C-alpha positions as a LaTeX table, in Angstrom:
\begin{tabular}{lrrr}
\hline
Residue & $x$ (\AA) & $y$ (\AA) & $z$ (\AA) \\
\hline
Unk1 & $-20.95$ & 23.90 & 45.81 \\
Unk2 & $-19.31$ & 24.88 & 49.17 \\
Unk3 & $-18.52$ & 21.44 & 50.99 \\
Unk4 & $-21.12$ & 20.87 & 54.60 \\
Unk5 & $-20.07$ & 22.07 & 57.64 \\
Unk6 & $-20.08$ & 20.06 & 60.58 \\
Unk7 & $-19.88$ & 21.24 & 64.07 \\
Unk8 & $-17.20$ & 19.73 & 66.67 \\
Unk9 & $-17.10$ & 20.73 & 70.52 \\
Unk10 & $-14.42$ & 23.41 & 71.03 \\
Unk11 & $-10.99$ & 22.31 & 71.23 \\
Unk12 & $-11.64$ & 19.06 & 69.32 \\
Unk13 & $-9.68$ & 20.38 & 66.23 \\
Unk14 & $-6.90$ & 21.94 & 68.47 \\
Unk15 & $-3.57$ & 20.69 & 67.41 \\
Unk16 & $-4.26$ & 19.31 & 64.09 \\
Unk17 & $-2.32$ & 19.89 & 61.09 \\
Unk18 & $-2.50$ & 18.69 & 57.47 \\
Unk19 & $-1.89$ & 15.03 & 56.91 \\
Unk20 & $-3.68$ & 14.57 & 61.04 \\
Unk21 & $-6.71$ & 12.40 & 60.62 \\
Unk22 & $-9.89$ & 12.92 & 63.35 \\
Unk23 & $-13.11$ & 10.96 & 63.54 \\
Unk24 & $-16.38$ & 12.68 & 63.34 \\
Unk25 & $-18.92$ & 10.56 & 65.59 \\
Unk26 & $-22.31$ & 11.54 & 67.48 \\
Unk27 & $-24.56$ & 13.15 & 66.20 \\
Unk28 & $-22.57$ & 15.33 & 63.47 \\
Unk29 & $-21.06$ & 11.68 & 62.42 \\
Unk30 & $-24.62$ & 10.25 & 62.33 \\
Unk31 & $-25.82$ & 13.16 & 60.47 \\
Unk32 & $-22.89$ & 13.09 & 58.10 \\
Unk33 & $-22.54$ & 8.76 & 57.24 \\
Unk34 & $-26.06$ & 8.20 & 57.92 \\
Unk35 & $-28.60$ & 10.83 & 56.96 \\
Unk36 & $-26.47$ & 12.88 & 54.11 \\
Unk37 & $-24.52$ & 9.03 & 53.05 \\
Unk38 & $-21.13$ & 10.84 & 52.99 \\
Unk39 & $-18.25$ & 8.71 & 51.65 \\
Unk40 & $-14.57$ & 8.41 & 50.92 \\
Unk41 & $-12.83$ & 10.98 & 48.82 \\
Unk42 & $-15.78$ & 13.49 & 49.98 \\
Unk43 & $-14.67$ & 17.29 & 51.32 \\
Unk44 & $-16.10$ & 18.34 & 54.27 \\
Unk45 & $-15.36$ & 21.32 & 56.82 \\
Unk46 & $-15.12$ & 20.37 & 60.83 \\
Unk47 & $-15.43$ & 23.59 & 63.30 \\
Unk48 & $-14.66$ & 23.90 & 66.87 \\
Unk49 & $-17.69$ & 26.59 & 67.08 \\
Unk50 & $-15.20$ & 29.30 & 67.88 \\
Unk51 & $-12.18$ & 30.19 & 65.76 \\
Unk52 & $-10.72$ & 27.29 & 64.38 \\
Unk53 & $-12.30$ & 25.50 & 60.91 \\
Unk54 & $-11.08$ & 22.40 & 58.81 \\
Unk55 & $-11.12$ & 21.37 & 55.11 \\
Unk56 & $-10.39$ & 17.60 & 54.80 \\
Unk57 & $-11.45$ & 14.82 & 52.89 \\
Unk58 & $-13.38$ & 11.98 & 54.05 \\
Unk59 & $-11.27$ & 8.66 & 54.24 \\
Unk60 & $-14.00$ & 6.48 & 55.67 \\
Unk61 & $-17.17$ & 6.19 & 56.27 \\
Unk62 & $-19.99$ & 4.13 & 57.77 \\
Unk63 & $-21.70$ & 3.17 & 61.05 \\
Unk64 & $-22.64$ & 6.39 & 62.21 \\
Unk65 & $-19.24$ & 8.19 & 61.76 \\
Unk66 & $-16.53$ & 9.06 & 59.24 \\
Unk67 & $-12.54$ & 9.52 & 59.25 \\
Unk68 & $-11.42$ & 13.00 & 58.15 \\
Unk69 & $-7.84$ & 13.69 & 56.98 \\
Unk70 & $-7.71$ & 17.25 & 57.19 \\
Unk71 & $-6.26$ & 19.17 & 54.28 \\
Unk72 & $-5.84$ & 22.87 & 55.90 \\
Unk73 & $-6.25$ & 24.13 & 59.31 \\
Unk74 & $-7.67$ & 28.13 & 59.41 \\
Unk75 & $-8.46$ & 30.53 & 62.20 \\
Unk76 & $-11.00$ & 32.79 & 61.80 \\
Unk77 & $-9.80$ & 36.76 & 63.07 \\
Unk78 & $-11.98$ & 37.85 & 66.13 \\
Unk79 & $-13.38$ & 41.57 & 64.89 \\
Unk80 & $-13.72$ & 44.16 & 67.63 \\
Unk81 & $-15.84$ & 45.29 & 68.58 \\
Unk82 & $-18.46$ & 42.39 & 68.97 \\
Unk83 & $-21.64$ & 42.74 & 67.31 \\
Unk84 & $-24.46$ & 41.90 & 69.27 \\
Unk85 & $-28.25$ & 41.75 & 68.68 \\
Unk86 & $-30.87$ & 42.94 & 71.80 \\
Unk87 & $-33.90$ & 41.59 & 70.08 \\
Unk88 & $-37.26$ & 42.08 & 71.88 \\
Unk89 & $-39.68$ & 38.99 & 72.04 \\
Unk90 & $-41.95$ & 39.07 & 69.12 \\
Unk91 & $-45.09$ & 37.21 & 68.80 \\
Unk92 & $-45.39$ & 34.90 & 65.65 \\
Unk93 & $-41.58$ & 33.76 & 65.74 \\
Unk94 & $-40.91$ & 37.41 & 64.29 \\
Unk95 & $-37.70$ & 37.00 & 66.90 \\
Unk96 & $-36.40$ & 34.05 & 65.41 \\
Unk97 & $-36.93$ & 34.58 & 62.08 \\
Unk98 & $-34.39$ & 38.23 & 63.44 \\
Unk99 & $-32.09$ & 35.67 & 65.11 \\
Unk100 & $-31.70$ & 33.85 & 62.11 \\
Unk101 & $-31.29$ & 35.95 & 59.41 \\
Unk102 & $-28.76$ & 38.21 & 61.96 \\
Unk103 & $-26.44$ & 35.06 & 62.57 \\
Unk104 & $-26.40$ & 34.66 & 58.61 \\
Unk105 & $-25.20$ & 37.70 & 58.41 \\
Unk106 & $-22.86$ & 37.70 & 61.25 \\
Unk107 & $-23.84$ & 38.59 & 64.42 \\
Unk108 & $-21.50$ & 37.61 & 67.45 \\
Unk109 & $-24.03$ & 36.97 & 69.81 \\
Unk110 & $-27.72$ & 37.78 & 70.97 \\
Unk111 & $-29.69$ & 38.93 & 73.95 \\
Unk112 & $-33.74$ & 37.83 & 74.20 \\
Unk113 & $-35.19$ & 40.86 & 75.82 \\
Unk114 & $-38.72$ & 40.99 & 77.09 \\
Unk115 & $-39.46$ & 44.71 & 76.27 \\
Unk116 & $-42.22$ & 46.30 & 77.88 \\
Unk117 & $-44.56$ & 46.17 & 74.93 \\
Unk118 & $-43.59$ & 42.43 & 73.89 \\
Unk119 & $-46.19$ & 40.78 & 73.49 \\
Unk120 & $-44.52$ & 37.33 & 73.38 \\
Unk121 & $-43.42$ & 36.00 & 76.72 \\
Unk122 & $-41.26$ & 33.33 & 78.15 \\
Unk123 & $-43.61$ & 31.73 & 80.49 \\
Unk124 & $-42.24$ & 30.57 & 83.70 \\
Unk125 & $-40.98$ & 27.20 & 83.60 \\
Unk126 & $-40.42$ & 27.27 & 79.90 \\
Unk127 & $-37.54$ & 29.58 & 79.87 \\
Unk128 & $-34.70$ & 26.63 & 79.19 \\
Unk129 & $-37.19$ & 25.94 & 76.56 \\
Unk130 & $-37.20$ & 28.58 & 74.51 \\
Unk131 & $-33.39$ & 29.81 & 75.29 \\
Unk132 & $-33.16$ & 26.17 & 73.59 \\
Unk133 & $-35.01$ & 27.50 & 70.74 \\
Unk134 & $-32.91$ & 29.84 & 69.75 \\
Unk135 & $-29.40$ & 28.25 & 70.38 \\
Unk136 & $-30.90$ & 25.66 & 68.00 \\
Unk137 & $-31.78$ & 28.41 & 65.33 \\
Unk138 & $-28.61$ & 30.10 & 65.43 \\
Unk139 & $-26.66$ & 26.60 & 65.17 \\
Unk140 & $-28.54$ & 25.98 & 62.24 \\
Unk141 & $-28.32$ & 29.41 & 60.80 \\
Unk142 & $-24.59$ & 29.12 & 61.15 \\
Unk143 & $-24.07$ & 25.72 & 59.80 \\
Unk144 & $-25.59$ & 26.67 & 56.74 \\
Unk145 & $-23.88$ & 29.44 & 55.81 \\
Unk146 & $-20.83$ & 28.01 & 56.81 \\
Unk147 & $-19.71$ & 30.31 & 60.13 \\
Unk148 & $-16.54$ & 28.94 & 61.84 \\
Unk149 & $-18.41$ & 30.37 & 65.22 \\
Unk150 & $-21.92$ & 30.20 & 66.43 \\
Unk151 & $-23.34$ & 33.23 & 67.97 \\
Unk152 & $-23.46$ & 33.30 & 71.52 \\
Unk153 & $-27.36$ & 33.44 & 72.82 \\
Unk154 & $-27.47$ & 34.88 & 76.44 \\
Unk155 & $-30.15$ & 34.72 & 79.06 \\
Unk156 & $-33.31$ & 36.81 & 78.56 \\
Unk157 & $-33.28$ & 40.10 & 79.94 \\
Unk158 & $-35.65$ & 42.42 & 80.91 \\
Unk159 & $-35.44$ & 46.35 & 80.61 \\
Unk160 & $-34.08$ & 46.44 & 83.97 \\
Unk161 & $-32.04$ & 43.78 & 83.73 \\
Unk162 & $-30.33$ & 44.51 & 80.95 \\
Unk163 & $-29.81$ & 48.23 & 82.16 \\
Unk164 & $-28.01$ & 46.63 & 85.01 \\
Unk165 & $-25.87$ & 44.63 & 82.79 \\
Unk166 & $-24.49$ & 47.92 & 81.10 \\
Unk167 & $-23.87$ & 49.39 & 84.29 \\
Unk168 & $-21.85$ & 46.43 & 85.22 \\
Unk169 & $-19.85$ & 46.54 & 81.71 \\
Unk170 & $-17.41$ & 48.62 & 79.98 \\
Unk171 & $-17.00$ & 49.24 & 76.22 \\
Unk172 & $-20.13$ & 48.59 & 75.44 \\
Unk173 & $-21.82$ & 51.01 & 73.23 \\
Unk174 & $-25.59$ & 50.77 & 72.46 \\
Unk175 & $-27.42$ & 51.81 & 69.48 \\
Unk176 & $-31.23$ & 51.81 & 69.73 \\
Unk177 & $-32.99$ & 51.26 & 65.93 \\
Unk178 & $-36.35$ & 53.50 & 66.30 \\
Unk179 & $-38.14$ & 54.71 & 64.07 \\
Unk180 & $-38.41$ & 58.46 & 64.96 \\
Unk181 & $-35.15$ & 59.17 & 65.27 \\
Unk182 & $-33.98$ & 61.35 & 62.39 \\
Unk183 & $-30.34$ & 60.61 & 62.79 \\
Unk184 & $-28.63$ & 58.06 & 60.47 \\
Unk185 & $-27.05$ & 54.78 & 61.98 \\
Unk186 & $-23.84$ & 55.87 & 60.04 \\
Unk187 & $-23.56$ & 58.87 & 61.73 \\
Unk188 & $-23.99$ & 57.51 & 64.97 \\
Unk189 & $-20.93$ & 54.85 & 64.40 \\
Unk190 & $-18.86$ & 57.38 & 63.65 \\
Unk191 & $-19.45$ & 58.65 & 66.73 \\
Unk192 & $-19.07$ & 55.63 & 68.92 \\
Unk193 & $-16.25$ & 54.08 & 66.96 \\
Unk194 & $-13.34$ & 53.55 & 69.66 \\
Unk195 & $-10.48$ & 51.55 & 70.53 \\
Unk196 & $-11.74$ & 50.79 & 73.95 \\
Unk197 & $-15.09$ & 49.71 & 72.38 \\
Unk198 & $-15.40$ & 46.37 & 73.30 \\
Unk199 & $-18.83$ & 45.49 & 72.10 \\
Unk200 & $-21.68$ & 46.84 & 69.83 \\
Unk201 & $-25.33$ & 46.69 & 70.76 \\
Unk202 & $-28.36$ & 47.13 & 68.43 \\
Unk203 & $-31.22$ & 47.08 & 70.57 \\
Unk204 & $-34.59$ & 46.30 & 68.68 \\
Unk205 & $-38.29$ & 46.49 & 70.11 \\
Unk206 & $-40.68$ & 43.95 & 69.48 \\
Unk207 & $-43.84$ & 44.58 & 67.13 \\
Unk208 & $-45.53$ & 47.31 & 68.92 \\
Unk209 & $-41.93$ & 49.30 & 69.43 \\
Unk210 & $-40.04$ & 50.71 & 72.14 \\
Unk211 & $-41.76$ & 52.45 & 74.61 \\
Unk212 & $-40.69$ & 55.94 & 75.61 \\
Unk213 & $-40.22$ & 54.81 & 79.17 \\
Unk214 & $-37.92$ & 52.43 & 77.95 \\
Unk215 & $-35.96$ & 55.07 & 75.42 \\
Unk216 & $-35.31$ & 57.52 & 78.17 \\
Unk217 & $-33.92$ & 54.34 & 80.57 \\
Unk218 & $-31.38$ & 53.57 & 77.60 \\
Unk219 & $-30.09$ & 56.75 & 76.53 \\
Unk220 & $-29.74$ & 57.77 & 80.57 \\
Unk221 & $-27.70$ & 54.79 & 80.47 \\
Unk222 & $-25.84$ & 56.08 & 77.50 \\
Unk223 & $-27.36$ & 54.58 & 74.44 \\
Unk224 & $-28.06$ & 56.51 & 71.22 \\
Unk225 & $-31.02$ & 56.23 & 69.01 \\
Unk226 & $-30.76$ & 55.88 & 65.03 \\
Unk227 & $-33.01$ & 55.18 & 62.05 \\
Unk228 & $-32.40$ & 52.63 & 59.18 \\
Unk229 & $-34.07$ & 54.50 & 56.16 \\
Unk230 & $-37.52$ & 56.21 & 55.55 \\
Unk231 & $-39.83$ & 53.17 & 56.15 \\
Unk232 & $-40.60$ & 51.63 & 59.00 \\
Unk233 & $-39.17$ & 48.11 & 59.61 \\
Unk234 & $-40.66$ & 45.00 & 61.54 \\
Unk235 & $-39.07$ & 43.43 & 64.25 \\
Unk236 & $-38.04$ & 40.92 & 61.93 \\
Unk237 & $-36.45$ & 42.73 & 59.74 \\
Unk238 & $-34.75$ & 45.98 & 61.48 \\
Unk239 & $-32.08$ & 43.59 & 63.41 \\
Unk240 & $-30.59$ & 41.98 & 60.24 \\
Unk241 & $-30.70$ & 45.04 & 59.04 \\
Unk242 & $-29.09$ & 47.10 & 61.73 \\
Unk243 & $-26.39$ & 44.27 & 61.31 \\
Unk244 & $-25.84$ & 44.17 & 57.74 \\
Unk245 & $-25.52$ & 48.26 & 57.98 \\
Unk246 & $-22.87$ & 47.65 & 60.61 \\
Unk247 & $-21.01$ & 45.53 & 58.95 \\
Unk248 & $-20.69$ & 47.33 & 55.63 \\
Unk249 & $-20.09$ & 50.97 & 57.74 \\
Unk250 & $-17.44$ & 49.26 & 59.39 \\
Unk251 & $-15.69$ & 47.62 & 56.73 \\
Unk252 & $-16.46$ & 44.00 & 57.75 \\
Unk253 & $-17.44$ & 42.86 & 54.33 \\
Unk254 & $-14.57$ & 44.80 & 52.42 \\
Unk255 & $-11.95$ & 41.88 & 52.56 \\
\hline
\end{tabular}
């Protein structure tokens, strides 16, 4: 079984080297000594949350932390371009259960959107709430399946807003998963694959889809529109899907 992971603050494992020794305290510590009752001669893994992870073994234990000597230092490689995840509020969780099956499989970061037709809503007030939400669910989500990085989760857009935000940005290209689209998401990387692109967008609609409004907005902006299959997927599903397809077309999971 793959040793736990256990999330540091970035630039806590910065400089260390095999034979360096670091203590693991707050919460992680707690978590580790107190509620799994780690102890000496134990391997563990220690991330910074961005690029660096370590393998060590516990020396100590006890009191709400543990002593680490770390074993081997890695960095994990940054892939271009980004993949990121515009998933449209869903009611029933539907958007978290997206959120965390897409940081399992290894999305870089995510953008809430409150499409037209969601019929979830961040009410006012409640916003740092629920942005909460889901930076908790994609911690977790990563911490299980052992990501050196946790996916960034930015602020929730609206259709306008986040049309703005592409017109601010370059190297961004955006693919929009809808279901009546007859053209393949393979064929459309190939045609957005770039040097220059910076980031990837898969833009999903919540439970009652995309509105046309909202399609023509995009694809004036410069997004595309592609299909994952025959059958229609749920906002639950399509994202992770849309990522896993992206990953495999670009040879992400060939290594």
């Amino acid at each position: 079984m793959t040793a736990p992971l256990f999330h540091l603050s970035p630039g806590r494992l910065d400089g260390l080297t095999p034979g360096s020794q670091i203590t693991v305290d707050g919460t992680e510590g707690h978590h580790a000594a107190t509620v799994m009752r780690l102890g000496a001669g134990e391997q563990v893994l220690l991330s910074d949350t961005h690029r660096l992870k370590v393998s060590g073994v516990i020396l100590d234990a006890g009191a709400g932390e543990m002593v680490v000597e770390v074993q081997e230092v890695s960095e994990e490689p940054q892939d271009h371009p980004a993949l990121v995840l515009v998933q449209g509020l869903a009611k029933d969780k539907r958007d978290l259960q997206a959120v965390e099956s897409a940081t399992e499989l290894g999305v870089d970061a995510v953008i809430p959107w409150q499409a037209e037709r969601s019929v979830a809503r961040w009410k006012a007030g409640r916003e740092a709430k629920k942005h909460a939400e889901w930076v908790s669910t994609v911690t977790t989500a990563a911490k299980q399946t052992r990501r050196t990085s946790v996916p960034q989760v930015r602020e929730l857009h609206t259709t306008a807003q986040y049309l703005r935000s592409l017109a601010e940005q370059q190297g961004v290209g955006v693919v929009v998963l809808h279901e009546a689209e007859e053209i393949s998401l393979a064929s459309v990387l190939d045609q957005l694959q770039a040097p220059e692109l910076r980031e990837l967008h898969l833009v999903v609609g919540p439970e009652g889809g995309i509105s046309e409004a909202e399609i023509a907005q995009l694809t004036q902006a410069g997004a595309r529109t592609a299909r994952l299959g025959r059958s229609v997927l749920r906002s639950s599903t399509a994202g992770p899907a849309g990522i896993a397809g992206a990953q495999i077309l670009l040879g992400r999971w060939d290594w």
